[in-house]
Coordinates of C-alpha atoms in Angstrom, one line a residue:
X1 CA 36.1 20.2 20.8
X2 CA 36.2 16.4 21.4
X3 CA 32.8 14.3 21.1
X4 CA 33.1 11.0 22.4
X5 CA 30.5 8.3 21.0
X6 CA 30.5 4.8 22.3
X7 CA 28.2 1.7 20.5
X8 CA 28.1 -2.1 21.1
X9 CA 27.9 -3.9 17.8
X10 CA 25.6 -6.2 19.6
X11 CA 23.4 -3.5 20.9
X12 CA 21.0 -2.5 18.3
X13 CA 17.9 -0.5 17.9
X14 CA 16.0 -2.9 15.2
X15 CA 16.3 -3.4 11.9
X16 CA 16.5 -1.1 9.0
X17 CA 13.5 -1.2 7.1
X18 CA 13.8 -1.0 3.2
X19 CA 10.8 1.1 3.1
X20 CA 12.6 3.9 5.5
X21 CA 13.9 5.5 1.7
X22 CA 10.3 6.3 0.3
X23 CA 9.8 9.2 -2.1
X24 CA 6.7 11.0 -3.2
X25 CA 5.2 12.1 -6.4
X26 CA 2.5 14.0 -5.9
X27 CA 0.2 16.1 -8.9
X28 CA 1.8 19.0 -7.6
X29 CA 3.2 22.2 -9.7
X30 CA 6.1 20.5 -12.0
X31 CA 6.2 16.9 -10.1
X32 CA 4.3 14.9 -12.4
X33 CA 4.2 17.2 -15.8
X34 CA 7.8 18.0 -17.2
X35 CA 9.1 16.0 -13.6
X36 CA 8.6 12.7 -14.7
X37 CA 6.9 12.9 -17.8
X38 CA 7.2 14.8 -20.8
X39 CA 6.7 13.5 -24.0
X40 CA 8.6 15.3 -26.9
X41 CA 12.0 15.5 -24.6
X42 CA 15.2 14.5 -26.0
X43 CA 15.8 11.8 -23.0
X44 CA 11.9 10.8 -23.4
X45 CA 10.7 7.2 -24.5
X46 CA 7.2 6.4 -26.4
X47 CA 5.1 6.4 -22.8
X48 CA 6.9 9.9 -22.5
X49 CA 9.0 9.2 -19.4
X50 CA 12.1 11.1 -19.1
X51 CA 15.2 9.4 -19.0
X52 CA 17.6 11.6 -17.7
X53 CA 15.4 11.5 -14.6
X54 CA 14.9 7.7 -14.0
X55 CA 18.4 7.6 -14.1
X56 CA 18.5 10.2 -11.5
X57 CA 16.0 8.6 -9.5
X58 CA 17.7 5.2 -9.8
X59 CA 20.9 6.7 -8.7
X60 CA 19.3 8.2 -5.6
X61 CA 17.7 4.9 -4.4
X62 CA 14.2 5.2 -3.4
X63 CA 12.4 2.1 -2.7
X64 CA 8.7 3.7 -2.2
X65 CA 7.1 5.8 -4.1
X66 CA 3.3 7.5 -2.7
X67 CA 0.9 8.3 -5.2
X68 CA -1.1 10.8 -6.0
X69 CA -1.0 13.0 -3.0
X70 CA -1.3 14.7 -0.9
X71 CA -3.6 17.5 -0.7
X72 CA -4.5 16.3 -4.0
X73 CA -5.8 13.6 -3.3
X74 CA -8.4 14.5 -1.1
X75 CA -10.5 15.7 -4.5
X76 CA -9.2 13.5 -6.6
X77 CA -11.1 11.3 -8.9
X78 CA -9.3 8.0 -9.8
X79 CA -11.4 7.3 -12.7
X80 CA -10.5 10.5 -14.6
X81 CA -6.7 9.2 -15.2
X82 CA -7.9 5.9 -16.6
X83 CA -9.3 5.0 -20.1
X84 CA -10.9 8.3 -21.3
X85 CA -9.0 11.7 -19.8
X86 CA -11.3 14.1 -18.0
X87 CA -9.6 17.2 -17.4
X88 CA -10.8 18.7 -14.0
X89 CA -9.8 21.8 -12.0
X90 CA -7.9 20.6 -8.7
X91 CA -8.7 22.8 -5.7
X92 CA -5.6 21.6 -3.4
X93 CA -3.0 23.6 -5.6
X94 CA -5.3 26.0 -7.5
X95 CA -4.3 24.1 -11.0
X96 CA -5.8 22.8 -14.3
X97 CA -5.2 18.8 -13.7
X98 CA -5.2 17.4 -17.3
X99 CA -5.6 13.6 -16.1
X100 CA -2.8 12.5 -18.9
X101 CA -1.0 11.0 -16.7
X102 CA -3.1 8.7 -14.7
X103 CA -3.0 5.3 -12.8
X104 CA -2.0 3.4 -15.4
X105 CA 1.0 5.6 -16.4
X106 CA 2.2 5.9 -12.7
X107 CA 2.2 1.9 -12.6
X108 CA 4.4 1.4 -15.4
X109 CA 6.8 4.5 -14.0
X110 CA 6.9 2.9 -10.7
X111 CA 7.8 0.0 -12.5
X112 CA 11.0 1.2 -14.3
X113 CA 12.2 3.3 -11.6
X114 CA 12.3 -0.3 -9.5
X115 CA 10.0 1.4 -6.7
X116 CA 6.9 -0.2 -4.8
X117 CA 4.2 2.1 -4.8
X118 CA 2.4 3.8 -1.6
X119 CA -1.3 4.6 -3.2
X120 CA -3.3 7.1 -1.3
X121 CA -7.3 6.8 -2.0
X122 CA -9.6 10.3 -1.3
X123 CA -11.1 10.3 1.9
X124 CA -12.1 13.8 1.4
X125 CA -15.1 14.0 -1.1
X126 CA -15.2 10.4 -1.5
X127 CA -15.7 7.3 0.7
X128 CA -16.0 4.0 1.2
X129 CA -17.4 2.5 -2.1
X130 CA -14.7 4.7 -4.0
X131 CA -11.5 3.1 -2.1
X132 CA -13.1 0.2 -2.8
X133 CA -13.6 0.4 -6.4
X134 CA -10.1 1.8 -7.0
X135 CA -8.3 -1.5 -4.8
X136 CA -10.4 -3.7 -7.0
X137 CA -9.4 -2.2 -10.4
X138 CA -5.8 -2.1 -9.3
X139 CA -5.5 -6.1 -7.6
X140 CA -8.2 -8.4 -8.5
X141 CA -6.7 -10.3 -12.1
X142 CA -9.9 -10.5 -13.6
X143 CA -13.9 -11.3 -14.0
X144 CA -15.1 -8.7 -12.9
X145 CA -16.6 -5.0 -14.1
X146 CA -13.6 -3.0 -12.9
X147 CA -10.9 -5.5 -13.2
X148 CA -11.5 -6.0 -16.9
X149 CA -11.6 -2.5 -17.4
X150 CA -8.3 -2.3 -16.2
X151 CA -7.3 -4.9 -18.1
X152 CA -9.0 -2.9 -21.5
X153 CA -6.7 -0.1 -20.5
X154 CA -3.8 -1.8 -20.8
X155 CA -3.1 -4.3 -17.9
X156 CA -3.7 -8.0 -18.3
X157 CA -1.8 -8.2 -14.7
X158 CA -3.3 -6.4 -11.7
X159 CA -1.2 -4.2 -10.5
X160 CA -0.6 -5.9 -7.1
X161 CA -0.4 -2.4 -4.8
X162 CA 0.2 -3.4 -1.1
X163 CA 0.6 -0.5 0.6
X164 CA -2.6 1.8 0.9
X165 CA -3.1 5.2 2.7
X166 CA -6.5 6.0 3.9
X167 CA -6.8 9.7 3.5
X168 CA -4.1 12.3 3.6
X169 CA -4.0 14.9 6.9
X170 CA -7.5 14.9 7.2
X171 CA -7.2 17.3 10.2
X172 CA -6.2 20.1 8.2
X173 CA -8.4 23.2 7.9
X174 CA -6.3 23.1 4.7
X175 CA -7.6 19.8 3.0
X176 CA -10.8 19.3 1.1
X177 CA -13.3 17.6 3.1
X178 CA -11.3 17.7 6.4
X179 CA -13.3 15.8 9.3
X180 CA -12.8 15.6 13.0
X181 CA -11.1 12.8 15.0
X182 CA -14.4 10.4 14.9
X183 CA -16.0 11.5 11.4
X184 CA -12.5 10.1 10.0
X185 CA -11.8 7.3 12.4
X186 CA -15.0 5.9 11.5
X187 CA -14.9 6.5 7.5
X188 CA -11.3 5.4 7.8
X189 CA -12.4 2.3 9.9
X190 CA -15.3 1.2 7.6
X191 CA -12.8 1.8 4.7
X192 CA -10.2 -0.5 6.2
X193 CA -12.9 -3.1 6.4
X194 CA -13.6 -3.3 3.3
X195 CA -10.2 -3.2 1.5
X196 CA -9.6 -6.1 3.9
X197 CA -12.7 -8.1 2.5
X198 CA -11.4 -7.5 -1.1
X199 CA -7.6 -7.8 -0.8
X200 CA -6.7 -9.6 2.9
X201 CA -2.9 -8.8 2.0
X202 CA -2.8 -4.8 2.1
X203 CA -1.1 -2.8 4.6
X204 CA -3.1 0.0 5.5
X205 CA -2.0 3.7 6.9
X206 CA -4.2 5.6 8.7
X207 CA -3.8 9.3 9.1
X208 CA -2.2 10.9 11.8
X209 CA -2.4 14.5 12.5
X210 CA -0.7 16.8 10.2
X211 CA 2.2 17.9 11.7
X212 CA 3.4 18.2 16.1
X213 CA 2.2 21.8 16.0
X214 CA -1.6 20.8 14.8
X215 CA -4.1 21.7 18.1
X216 CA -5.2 18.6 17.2
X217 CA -2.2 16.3 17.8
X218 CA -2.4 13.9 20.1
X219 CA -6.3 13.8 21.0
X220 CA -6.5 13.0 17.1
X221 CA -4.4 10.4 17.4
X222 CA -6.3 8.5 20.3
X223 CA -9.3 8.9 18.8
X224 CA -8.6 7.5 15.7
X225 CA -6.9 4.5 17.0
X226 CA -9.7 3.7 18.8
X227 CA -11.7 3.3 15.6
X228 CA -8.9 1.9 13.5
X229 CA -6.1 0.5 15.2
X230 CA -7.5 -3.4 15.1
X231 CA -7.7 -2.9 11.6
X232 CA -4.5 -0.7 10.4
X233 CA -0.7 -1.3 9.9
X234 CA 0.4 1.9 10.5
X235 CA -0.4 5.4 11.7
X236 CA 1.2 8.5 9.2
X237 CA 3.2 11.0 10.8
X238 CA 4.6 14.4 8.5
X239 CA 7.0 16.9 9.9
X240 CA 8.8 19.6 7.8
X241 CA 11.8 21.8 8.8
X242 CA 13.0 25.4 8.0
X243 CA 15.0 27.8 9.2
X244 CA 13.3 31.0 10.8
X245 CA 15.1 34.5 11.5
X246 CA 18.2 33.4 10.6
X247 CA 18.6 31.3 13.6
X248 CA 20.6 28.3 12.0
X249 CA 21.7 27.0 15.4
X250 CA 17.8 25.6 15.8
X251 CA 18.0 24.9 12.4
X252 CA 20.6 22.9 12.1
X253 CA 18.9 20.6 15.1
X254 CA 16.0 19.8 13.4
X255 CA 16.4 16.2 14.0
X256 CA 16.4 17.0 17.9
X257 CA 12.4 18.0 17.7
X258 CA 12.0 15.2 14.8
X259 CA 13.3 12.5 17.5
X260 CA 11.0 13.9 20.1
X261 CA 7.7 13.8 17.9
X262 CA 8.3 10.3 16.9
X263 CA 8.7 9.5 20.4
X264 CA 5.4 11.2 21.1
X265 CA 3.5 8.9 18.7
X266 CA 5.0 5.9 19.4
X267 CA 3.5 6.7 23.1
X268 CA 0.0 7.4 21.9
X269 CA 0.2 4.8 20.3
X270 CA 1.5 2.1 23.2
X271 CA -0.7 3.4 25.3
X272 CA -4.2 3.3 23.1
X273 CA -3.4 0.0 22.0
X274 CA -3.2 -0.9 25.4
X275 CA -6.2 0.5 26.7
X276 CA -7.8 -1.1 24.1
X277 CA -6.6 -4.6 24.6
X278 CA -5.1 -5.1 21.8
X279 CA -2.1 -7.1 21.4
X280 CA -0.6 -5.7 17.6
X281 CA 2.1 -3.4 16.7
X282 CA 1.0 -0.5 14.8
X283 CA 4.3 1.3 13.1
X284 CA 4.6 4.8 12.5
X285 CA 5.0 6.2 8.1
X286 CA 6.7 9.0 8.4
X287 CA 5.1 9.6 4.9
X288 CA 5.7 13.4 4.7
X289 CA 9.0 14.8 5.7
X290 CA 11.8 17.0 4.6
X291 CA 13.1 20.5 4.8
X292 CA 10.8 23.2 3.4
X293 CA 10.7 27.2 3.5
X294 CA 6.5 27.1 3.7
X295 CA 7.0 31.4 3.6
X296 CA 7.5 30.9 -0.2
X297 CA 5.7 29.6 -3.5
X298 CA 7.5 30.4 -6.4
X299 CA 5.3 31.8 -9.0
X300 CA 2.9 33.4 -6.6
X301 CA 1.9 33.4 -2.8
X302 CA -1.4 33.7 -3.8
X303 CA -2.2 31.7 -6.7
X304 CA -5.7 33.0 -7.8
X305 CA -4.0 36.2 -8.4
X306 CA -1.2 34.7 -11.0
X307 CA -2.9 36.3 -14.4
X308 CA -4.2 33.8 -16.1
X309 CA -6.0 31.9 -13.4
X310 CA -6.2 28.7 -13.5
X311 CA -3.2 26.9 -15.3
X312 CA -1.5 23.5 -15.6
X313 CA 1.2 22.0 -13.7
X314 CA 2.7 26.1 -12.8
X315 CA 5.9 26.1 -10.9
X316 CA 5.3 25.7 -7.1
X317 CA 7.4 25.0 -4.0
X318 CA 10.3 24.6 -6.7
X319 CA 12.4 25.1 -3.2
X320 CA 16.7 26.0 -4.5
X321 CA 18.2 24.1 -1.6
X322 CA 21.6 24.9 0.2
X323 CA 24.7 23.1 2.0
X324 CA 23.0 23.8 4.9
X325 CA 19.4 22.3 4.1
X326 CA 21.6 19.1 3.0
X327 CA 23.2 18.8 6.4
X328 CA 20.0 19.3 8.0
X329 CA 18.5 16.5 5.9
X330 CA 21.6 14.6 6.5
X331 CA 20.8 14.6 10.3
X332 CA 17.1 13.7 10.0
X333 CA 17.6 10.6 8.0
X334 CA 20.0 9.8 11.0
X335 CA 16.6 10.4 12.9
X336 CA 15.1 8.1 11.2
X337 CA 17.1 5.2 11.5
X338 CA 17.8 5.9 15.1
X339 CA 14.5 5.2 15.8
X340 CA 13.5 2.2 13.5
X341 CA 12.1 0.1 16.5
X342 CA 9.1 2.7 16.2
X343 CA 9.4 4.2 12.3
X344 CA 8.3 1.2 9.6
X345 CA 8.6 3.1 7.2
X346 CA 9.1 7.2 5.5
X347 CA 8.7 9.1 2.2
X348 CA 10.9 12.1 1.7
X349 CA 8.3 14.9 0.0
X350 CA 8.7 14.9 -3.0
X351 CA 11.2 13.2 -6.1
X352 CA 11.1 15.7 -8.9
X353 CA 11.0 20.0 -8.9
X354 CA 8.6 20.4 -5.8
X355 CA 10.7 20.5 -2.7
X356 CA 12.3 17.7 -4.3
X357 CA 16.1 16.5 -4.6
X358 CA 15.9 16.3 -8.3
X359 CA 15.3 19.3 -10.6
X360 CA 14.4 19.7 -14.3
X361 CA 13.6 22.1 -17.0
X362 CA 10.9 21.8 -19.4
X363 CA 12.7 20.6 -22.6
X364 CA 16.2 21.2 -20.7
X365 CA 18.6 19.3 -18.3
X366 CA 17.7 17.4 -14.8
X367 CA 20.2 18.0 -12.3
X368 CA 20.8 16.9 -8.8
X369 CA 19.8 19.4 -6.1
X370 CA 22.1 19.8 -2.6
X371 CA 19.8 17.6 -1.1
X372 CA 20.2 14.3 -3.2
X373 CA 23.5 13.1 -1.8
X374 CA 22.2 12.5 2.0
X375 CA 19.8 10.6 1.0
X376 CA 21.7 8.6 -2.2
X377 CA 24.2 7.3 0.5
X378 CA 21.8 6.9 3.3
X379 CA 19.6 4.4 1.2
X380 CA 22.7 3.1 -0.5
X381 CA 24.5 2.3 2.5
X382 CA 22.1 1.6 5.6
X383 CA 21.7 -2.1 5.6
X384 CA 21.1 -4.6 8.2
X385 CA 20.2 -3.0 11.9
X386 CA 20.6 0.0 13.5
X387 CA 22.8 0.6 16.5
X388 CA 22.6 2.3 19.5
X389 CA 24.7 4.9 20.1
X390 CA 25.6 7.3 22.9
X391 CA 27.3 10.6 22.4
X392 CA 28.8 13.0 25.2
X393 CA 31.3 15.5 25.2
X394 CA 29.9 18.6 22.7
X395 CA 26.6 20.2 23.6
X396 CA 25.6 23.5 22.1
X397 CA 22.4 25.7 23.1
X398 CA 19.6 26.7 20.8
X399 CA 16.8 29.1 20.9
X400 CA 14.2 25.8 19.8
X401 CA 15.6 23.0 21.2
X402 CA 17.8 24.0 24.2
X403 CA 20.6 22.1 24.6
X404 CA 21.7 19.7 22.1
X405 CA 24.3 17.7 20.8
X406 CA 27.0 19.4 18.4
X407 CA 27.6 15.7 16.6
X408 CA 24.4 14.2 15.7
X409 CA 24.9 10.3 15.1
X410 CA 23.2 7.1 13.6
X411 CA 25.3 4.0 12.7
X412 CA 24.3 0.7 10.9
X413 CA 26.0 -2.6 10.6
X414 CA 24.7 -5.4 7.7
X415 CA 25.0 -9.3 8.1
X416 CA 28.3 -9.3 6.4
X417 CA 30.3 -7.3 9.0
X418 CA 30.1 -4.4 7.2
X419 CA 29.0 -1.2 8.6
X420 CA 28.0 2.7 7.9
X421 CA 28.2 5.8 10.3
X422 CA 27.1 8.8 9.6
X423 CA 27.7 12.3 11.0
X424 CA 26.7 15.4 11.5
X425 CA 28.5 18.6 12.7
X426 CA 26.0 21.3 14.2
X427 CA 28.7 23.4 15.1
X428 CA 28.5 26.3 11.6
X429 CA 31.9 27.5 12.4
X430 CA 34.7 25.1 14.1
X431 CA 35.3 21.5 13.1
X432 CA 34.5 19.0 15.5
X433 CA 37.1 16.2 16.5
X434 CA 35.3 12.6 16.9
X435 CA 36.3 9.7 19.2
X436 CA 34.0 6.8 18.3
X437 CA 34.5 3.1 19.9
X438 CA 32.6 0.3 18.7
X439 CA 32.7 -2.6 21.1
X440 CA 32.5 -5.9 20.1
X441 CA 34.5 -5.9 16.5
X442 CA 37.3 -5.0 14.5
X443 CA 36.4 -2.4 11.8
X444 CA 39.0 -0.5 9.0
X445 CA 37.5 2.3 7.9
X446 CA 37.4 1.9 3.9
X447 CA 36.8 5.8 3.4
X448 CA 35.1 8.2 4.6
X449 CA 33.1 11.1 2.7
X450 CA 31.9 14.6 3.9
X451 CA 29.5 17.2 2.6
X452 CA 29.8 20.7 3.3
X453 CA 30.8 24.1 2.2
X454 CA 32.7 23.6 -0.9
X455 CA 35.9 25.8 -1.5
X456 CA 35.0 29.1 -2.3
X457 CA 31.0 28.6 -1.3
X458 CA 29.1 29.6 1.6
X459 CA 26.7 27.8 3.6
X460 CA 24.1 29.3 0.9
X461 CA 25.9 27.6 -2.1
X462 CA 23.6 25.6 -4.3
X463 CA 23.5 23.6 -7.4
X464 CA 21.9 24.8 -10.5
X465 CA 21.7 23.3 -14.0
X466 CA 24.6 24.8 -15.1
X467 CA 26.8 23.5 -12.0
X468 CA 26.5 21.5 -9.1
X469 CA 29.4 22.4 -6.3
X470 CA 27.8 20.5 -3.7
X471 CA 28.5 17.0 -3.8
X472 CA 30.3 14.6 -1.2
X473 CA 34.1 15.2 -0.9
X474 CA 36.9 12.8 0.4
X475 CA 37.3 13.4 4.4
X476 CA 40.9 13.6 4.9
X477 CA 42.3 11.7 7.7
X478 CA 40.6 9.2 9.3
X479 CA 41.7 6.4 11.5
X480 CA 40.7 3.0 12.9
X481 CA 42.8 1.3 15.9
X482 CA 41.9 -2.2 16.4
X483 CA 42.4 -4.6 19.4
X484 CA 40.5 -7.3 21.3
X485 CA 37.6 -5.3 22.8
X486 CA 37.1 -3.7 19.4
X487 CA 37.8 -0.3 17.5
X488 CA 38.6 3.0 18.1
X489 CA 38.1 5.2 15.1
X490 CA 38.9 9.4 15.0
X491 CA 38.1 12.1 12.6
X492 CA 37.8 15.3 12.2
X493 CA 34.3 16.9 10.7
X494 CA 34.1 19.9 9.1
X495 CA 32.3 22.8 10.2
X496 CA 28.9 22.7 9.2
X497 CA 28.9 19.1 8.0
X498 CA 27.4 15.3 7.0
X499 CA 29.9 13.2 6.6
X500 CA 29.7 9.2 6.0
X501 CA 31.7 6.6 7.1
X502 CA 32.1 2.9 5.8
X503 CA 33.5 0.4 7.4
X504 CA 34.6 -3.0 6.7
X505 CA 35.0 -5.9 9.0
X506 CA 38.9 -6.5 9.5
X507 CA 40.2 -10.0 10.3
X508 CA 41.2 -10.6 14.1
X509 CA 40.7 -11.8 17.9
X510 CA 37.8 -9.9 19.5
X511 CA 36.1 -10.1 22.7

């Protein structure tokens, strides 16, 4: 099968946004406690972060980090993980939340993993005057009750968070103190006031719906906008994939229904604005997203029945994933960056042990799930803006999506000429011969690398502590043909595949 795919360097979607590579930590199962921290490990330092994962985290490239949740933020008390430690029971996740790690802690962690952090304040069983409180202890430098307390605890300098979310999928039957549309629009709305008042430069996130299948989705959005969207940045948006009844073909074009509910959002959004009168771009924070089998929990499915009942930091949504979940993410990071004219920014959830690229052990190894490697080269590699690209010539049919494209695309070209494509092969059996033109400029391709089954494996292969088989590979063969009008470049993808391409800017006549 030949795909042909056809771009014009000049025509371009937007730019990419640094924040598109977000990551989340949220006090969730083994994120926080033997994730990031853990005093008394061999790779630990004296504030008890573990080494061996910052230097896992700083090889995978986030730029964002969102903090603390999440469902657990919506009973969260901020205070308790400042100065003295209260230890409380957190209803979100059905766990014993110590508090040792706190505010302060995630500040200087943030710090040395080189991230900006994304703080989320409870909109749940809090309000107003408690998003308030919090934005003053982290930002204002001083004079005041709350800023000096901070500044007793530890930090002279405020901590300077820009990025706030106001709530976390308040529609959910699931959260603590879920509302309707207008009991959150209007908390959310008053909130955003006031954060304004004490810090003018904060970008704010309102919550969208929880996810495209959500009754509410849509109506939730309009209504909220119409309390909030003269006052907010940008409107959340979380969607999470998994493959049901063995039907990988639907799977495997997650990125299809991905494309389609950003789409969705970014016309609520035009429209509401409009109706309002408003002339302001609100972006969409894709703050939630990643591939997750919800039908499991690891140590229980029901966790007031684990004996014991309530217990610290227990191992949940510690998801193993395959080859195939890393092509699927793969294909929605190309999602993302296909539609950056609408997406500002996006947090893969989560970093460490819950559905997370990296893994640990408590007092053992960290080790790079299947997962990691999309994402390490994505944010590694997508600089500059995104191009437009079209692709015809493969189409395959699926029980979800219907027909869809066999080679799912995204490509990116920086100011220096240099440029990044990357691919993905839907088809799980045949490789897939590529035929892709970019108009405009003459490119070599300076290598090429693919992910996908490895020798011996299955599309069920993982990586474990012990080993980790799947990993990028050299893709053999491909080739660049310059001339005036540009470059033709060919390849052959793997079955069941992501592959990358770089490119580097040859010398040259073109048109």
């Amino acid at each position: 099968m030949l795909v042909q795919i056809e771009a014009g360097v000049g025509d371009v979607v937007g730019p990419v946004p640094r924040r598109l590579f977000g990551s989340f930590v949220e006090h969730l199962g083994r994120a926080v406690y033997t994730g990031i921290h853990e005093p008394g490990h061999s790779t630990s330092d004296s504030r008890g972060f573990r080494g061996d994962v910052l230097e896992l985290v700083r090889e995978l490239g986030p730029t964002v980090v969102r903090y603390p949740g999440g469902n657990f933020v919506s009973a969260h008390r901020w205070e308790d993980g400042v100065g003295q430690r209260r230890v409380r029971l957190d209803p979100a996740w059905h766990s014993v939340e110590s508090n040792r790690f706190g505010l302060h802690e995630f500040a200087a962690w943030a710090e040395a993993a080189g991230v900006e952090v994304m703080y989320a304040v409870n909109l749940g069983t809090r309000g107003i005057q408690e998003a308030a409180d919090v934005l003053e202890y982290c930002n204002h430098p001083g004079g005041t009750e709350l800023s000096e307390r901070r500044r007793a605890n530890g930090a002279d300098r405020p901590f300077g968070f820009r990025l706030w979310c106001l709530g976390n999928e308040m529609d959910g039957p699931w959260q603590v103190g879920h509302k309707t549309a207008d009991e959150y629009g209007r908390l959310a709305a008053e909130t955003a006031r006031v954060l304004r008042m004490i810090d003018p430069d904060v970008e704010l996130i309102v919550a969208g719906s929880s996810n495209a299948e959500m009754p509410t989705f849509g109506s939730w959005e309009r209504t909220v906008l119409r309390h909030t969207a003269a006052l907010v940045d940008h409107i959340s948006l979380h969607a999470y994939y998994q493959e049901l009844d063995d039907d990988t073909g639907s799977y495997l074009a997650s990125a299809v229904a991905l494309d389609a509910y950003i789409r969705d959002c970014a016309g609520i959004i035009d429209k509401t604005v409009a109706e309002l009168g408003l002339d302001r771009r609100i972006g969409i924070s894709v703050d939630e997203w990643n591939v997750w089998d919800q039908r499991r929990w690891n140590e229980t499915d029901q966790p007031r029945l684990v004996a014991g009942g309530w217990r610290e930091h227990p191992r949940l949504l510690e998801d193993t994933y395959t080859v195939t979940d890393a092509v699927v993410v793969g294909s929605l990071l190309s999602s993302l960056l296909r539609n950056v004219d609408r997406v500002s920014m996006a947090n893969q959830a989560q970093l460490v042990n819950a559905i997370a690229p990296i893994r640990t052990e408590p007092g053992g190894p960290a080790w790079r799930q299947a997962t990691f490697h999309p994402f390490r080269l994505v944010a590694g590699l997508a600089r500059g803006v995104s191009l437009r690209l079209a692709v015809t010539g493969g189409r395959v049919r699926t029980a979800q999506h219907g027909e869809v494209d066999v080679v799912d695309a995204a490509a990116t070209l920086d100011e220096s000429g240099h440029g990044a494509v990357f691919l993905t092969n839907r088809d799980p059996l045949s490789p897939t011969e590529i035929r892709l033109r970019l108009q405009g400029e003459r490119f070599a391709v300076h290598d090429a690398e693919t992910l996908t089954v490895p020798e011996g494996g299955t599309r069920h292969t993982v990586n474990t502590a012990e080993s980790e088989p799947v990993r990028p590979v050299a893709l053999p063969g491909p080739a660049a043909t310059a001339d005036a009008r540009g470059t033709v470049i060919t390849a052959t993808l793997p079955p069941l595949s992501w592959t990358v391409l770089r490119l580097r800017p040859e010398a040259g006549p073109h048109a």
